[in-house]
XYZ file of C-alpha atoms in Angstrom:
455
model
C 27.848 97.065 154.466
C 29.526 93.657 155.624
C 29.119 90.987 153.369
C 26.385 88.175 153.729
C 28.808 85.212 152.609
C 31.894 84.026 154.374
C 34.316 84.566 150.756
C 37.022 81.756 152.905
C 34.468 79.484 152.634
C 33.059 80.034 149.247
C 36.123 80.404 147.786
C 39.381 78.528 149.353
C 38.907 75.607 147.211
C 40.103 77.825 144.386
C 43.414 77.944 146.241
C 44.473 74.345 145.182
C 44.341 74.725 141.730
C 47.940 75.308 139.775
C 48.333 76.380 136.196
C 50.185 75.716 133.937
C 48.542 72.407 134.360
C 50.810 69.615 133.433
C 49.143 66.453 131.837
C 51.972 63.913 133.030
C 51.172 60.852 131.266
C 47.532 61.729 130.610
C 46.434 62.901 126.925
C 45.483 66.582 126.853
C 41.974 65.530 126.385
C 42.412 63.584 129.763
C 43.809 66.671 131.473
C 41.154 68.862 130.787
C 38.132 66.735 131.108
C 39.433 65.718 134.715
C 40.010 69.489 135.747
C 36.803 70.158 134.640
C 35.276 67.781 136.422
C 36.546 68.283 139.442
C 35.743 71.684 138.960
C 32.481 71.442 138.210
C 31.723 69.961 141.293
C 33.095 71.897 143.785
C 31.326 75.271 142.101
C 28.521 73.485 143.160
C 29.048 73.565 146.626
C 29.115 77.488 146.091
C 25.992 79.651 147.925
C 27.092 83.239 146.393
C 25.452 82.109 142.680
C 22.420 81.439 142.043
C 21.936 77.911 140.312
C 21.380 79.230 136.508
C 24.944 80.914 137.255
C 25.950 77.643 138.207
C 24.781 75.246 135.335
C 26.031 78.356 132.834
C 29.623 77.057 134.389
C 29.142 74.141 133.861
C 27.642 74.648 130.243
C 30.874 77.275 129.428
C 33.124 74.089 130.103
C 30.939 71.437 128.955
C 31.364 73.636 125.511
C 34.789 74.038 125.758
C 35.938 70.379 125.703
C 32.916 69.754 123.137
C 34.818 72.015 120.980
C 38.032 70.308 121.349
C 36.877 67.087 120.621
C 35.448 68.199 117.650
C 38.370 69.911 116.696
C 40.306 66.716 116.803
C 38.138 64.425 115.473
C 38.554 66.730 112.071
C 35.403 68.851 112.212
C 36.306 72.538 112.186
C 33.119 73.731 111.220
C 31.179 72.446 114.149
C 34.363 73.008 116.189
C 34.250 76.818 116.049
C 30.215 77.208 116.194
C 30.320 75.878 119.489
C 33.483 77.411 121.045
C 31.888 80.653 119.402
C 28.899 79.919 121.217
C 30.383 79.104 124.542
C 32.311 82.127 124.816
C 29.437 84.124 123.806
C 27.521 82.938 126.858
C 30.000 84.202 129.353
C 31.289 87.249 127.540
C 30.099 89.675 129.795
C 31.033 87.628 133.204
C 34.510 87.302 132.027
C 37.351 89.533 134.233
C 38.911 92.301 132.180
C 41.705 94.847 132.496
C 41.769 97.755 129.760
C 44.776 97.993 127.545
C 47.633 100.161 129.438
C 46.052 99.558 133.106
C 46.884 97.394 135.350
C 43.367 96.494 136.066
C 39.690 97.646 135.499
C 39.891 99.255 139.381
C 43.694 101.057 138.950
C 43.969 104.069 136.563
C 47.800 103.851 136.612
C 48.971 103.415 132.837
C 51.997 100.469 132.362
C 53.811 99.959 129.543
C 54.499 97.246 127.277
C 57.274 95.549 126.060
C 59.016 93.647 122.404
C 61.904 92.001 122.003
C 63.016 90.792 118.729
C 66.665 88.852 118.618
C 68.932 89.091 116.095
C 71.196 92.103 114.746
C 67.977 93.489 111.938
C 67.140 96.690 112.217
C 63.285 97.309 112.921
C 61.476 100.507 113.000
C 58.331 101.321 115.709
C 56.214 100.249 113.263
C 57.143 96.728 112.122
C 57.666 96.091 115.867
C 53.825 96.322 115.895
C 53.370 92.680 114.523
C 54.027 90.765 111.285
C 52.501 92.761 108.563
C 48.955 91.351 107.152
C 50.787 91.331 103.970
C 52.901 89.251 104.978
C 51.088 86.719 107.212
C 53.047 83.488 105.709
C 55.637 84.037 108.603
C 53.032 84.158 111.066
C 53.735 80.603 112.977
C 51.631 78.676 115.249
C 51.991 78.622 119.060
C 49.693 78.425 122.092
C 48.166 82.259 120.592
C 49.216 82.451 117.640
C 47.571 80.917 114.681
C 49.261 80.080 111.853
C 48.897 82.925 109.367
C 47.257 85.001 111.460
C 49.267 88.122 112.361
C 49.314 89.412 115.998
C 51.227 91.901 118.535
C 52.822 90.387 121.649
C 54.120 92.197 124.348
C 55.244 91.586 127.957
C 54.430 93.808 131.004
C 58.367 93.692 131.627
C 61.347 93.648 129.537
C 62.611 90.259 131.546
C 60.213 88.755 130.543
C 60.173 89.937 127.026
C 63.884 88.940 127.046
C 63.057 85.429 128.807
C 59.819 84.573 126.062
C 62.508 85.217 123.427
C 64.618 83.001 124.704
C 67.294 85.323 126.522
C 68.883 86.259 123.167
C 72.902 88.141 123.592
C 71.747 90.495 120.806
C 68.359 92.127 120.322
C 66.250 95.215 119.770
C 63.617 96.288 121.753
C 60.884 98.329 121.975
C 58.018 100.210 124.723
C 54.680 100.625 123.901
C 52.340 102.907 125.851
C 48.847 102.742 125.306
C 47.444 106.549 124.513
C 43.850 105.411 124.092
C 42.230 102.504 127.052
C 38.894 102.026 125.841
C 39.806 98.497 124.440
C 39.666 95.061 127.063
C 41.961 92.665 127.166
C 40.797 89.012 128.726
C 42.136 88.507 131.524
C 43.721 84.977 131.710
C 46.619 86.161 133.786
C 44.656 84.986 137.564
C 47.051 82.902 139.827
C 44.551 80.721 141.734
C 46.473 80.553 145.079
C 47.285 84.602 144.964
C 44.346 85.762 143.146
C 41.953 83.831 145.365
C 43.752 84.736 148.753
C 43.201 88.799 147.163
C 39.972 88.369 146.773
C 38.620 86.661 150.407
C 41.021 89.473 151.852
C 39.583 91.920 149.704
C 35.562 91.261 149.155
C 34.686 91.784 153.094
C 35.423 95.073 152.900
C 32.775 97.823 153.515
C 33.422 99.877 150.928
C 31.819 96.461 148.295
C 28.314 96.607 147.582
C 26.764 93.188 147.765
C 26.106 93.050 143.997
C 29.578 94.214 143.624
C 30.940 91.491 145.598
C 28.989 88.244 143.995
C 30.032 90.038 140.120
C 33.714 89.992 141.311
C 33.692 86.377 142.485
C 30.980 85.351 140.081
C 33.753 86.358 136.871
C 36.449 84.856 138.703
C 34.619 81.288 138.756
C 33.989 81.683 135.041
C 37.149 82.631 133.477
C 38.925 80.070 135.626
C 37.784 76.703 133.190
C 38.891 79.081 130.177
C 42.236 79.679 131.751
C 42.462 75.677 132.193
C 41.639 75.461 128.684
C 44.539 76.990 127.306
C 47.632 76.566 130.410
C 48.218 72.546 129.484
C 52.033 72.332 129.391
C 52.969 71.531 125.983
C 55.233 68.262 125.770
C 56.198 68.905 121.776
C 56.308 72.057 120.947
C 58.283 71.790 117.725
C 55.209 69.823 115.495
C 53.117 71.469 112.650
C 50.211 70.817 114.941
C 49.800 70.864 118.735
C 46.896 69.607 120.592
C 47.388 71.849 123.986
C 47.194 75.084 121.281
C 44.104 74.001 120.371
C 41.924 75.871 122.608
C 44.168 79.278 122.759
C 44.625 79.226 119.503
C 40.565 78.804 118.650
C 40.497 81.986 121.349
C 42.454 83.866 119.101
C 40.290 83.554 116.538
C 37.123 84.418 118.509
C 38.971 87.545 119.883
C 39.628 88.790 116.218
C 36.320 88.957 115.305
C 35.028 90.337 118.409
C 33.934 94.022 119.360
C 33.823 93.860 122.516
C 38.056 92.547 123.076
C 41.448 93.654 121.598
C 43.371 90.519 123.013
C 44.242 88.542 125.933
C 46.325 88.973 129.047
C 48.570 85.775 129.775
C 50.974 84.321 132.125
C 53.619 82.215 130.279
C 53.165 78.527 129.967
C 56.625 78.078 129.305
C 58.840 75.367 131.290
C 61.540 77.949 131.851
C 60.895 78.867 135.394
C 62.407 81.821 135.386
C 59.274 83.395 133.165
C 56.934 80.942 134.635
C 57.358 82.358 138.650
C 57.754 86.104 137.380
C 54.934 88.125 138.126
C 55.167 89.808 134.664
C 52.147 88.526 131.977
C 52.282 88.683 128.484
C 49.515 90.163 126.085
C 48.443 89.012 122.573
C 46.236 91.053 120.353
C 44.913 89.888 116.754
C 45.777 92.397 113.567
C 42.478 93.878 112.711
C 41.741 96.122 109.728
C 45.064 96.558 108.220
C 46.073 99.821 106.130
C 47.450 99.748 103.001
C 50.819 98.382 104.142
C 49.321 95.540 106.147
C 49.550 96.590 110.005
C 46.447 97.025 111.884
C 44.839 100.440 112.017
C 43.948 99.743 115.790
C 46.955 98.897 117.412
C 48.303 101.897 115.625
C 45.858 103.807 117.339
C 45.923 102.590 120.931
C 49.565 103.019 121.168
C 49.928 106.184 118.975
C 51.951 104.765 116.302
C 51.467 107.354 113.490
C 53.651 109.052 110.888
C 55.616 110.717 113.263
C 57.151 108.212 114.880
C 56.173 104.787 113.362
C 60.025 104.579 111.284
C 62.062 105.717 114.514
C 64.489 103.123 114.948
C 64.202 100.983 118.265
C 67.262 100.575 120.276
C 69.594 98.029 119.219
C 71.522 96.145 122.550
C 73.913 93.505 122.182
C 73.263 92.298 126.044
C 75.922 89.558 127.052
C 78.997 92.037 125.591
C 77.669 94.683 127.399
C 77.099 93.416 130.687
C 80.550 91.364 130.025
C 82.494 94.434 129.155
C 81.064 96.420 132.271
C 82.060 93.814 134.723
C 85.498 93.130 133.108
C 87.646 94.730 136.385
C 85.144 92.471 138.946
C 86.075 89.103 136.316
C 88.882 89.677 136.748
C 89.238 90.176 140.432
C 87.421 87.169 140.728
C 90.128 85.136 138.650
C 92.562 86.625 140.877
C 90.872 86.438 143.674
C 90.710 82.247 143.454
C 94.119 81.690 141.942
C 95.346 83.421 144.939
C 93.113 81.696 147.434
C 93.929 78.209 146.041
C 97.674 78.747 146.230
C 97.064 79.655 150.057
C 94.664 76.567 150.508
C 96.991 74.551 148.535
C 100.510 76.135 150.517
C 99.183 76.675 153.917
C 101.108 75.410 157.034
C 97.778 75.437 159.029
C 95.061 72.736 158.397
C 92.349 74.940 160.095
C 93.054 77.921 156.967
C 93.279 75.383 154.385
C 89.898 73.850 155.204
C 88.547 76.878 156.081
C 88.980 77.869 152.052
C 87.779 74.615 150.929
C 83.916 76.241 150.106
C 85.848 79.472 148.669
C 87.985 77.409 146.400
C 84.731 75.462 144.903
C 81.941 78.345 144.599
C 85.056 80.744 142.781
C 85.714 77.490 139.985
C 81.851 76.929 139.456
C 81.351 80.511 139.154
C 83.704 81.184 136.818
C 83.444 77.942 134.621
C 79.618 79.154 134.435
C 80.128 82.605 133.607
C 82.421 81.689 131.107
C 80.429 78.903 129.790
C 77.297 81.975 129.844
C 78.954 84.111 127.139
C 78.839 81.320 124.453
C 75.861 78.682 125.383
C 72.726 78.924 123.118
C 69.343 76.908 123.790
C 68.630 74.661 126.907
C 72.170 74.871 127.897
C 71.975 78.544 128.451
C 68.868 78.295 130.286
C 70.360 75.797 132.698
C 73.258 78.148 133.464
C 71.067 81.227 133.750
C 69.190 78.796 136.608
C 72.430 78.285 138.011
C 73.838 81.928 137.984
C 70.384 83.030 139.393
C 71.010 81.270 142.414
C 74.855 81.251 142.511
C 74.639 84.551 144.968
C 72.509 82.843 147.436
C 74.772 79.417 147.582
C 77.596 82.756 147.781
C 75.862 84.304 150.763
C 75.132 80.640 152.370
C 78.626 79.968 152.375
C 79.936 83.496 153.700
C 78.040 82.840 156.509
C 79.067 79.789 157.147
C 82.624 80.501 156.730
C 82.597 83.378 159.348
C 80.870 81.206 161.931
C 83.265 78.457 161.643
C 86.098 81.143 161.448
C 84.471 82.833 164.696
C 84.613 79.572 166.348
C 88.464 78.977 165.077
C 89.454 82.500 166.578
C 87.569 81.424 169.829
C 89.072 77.922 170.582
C 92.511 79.166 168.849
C 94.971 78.742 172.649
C 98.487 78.711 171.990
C 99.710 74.944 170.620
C 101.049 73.484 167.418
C 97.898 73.383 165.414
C 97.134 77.506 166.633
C 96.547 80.262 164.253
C 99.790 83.226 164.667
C 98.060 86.621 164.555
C 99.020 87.772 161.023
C 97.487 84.470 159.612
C 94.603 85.482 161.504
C 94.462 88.788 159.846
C 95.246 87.142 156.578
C 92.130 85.361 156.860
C 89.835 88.084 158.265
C 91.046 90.177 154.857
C 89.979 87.293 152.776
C 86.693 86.832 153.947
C 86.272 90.383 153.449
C 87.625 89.961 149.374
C 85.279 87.376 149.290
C 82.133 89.857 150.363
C 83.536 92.300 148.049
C 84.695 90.030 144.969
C 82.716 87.621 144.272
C 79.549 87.872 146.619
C 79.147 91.435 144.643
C 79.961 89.861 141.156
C 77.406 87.095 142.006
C 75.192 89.800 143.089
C 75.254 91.383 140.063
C 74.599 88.347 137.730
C 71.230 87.710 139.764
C 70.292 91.143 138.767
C 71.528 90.430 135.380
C 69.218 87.353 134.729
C 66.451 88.307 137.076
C 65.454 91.904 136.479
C 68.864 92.854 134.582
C 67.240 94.293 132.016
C 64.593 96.141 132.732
């Protein structure tokens, strides 16, 4: 039956909001309280809920920045009793996917991905998580709580590779849930996307009414909680951060719950390579360890058992390999400019030589950055996997522009001193063609390579 509500109006406000939410030069307490607020108001103006559904909202936030604020001020106690309370309020409004689904409404199973750098050998098993056992080297960050053990994946090996911080060498490891009985939150809602899914998707006949208002109703209420823990983090390296607070308190809540097995999360990361993929992360707390410290449920859901929990995952030492298998096209490349800079540089025509001038300075920036690729660590290799991402389009841009400009050469070119003979003509028409095949393919292939390479 058609729906009673216009879902564009009741909902396209949503559409404005953007997460991670970054606090500029406001404190994170400032952040929050003025999302909230703003939020608060405009749920208001909704007709779909009924006003109890409405103040509950506004209680569910309220709570949430209660419980920070106690939380800073030193006051743990009273801290956790009232974010324990708050999420117990909206518990069963909150959006949820099951473990291995993609969503509460699609049976299809995905799989799940680790990553751990380095050159160790790890088994199936101790990719799980940090043994309980051995909880002093669990570290804090935005879900994790120090000492508290817990298994992340990533819905994509990219992004595995990108939340570990695009390490040369690594293992890694799939997961695939044998058992979907257990929830995950879901945190991971995009409020332009997810809301323009939704109007486009809640008109449709096949909704009950009731079915409609519960979607919308759990999107309105998860959406403070997402707030809650997306606030960019400006210093990520202290003993204690303040945007963490709220995740982190989550964590906790989710570990002694019954009803969840973790939370589904897009990355709050400032690389934006992780932050615009559509891939989400998922974090589930280490619950009733065996005798050797790793949690007997996680074990379960993803059929760890004695049969295959010491198999050995596969060991890849990334840069060397990709650098190995495009050795010949490196090369080419090399050659390739050396050869078109001598022409540029030798040429008796002016029209070739400037026509090369874009060729001569995309070749030496893409090979000074593949170079500098195979041996930059940190930021530095971030900003050159930014660059290399994009180096094929500024490739294609400048292919096109090259053969239009040569198109118009070839059309004006009438016999006179400054005229193009015919073999120079064919000279050039070959290089533009090495160009598509040499390093528009190489460039090619390094998008792949930090994009979706490894997957």
């Amino acid at each position: 039956m058609p729906s009673a509500f216009d879902w564009n109006r009741e909902l396209s406000w949503i559409k404005e909001y953007r997460f991670p939410l970054d606090q500029g030069n406001q404190t994170v307490y400032e952040c929050l309280k003025n999302w909230m607020d703003d939020y608060n108001r405009r749920i208001m103006t909704t007709t779909f809920m009924i006003s109890e559904e409405k103040e509950q909202i506004k209680f569910f936030s309220d709570r949430l920045m209660q419980a920070y604020e106690l939380y800073v001020d030193n006051r743990y106690i009273e801290a956790f009793n009232i974010f324990n309370q708050a999420m117990d309020s909206v518990k069963n409004h909150l959006p949820t996917a099951p473990v291995g689904r993609a969503s509460a409404y699609v049976a299809d199973s995905i799989p799940y991905y680790r990553i751990m750098a380095g050159n160790n050998k790890y088994n199936r098993l101790q990719f799980l998580h940090i043994p309980c056992n051995s909880r002093q080297l669990a570290s804090a960050n935005r879900f994790s709580v120090p000492g508290m053990p817990c298994s992340y994946m990533a819905s994509a090996k990219r992004v595995a590779w990108y939340e570990c911080k695009m390490p040369d060498s690594f293992q890694w490891a799939k997961f695939e849930a044998v058992k979907h009985d257990k929830k995950l939150i879901q945190l991971d809602l995009n409020p332009l996307t997810s809301t323009l899914s939704l109007i486009s998707e809640l008109p449709k006949e096949r909704w009950t009414e009731d079915e409609r208002k519960s979607f919308a109703r759990g999107y309105c209420f998860i959406l403070p909680l997402i707030a809650s823990c997306s606030v960019i983090a400006k210093e990520k390296e202290k003993s204690f951060v303040e945007a963490y607070i709220i995740p982190q308190m989550l964590m906790i809540w989710v570990k002694n719950s019954t009803d969840y097995i973790g939370v589904r999360y897009y990355s709050s990361s400032d690389n934006e390579l992780v932050r615009n993929d559509c891939g989400y992360n998922i974090a589930m707390p280490a619950k009733h360890p065996d005798k050797n410290g790793y949690c007997v449920d996680l074990q379960e859901i993803f059929g760890v058992n004695d049969t295959n929990k010491t198999d050995e995952m596969e060991f890849l030492d990334f840069t060397e390999k990709f650098y190995n298998h495009h050795k010949v096209q490196i090369d080419r490349l090399e050659t390739f400019y050396k050869e078109i800079l001598y022409t540029r540089q030798h040429t008796h025509y002016h029209k070739q030589g400037t026509l090369y001038e874009r060729y001569c300075s995309v070749c030496k920036v893409l090979i000074a950055l593949i170079k500098a690729f195979r041996s930059e660590k940190g930021s530095s290799r971030y900003a050159l996997v930014m660059s290399l991402s994009e180096a094929w389009y500024l490739c294609m841009d400048i292919q096109e522009l090259t053969r239009a400009k040569f198109e118009k050469i070839k059309k004006e070119n009438i016999p006179g001193a400054d005229s193009l003979p015919d073999d120079t003509i064919i000279e050039i028409e070959n290089d533009i063609d090495s160009f598509e095949n040499t390093v528009i393919d190489l460039a090619h292939d390094f998008n792949l390579f930090v994009t979706v390479g490894i997957t």
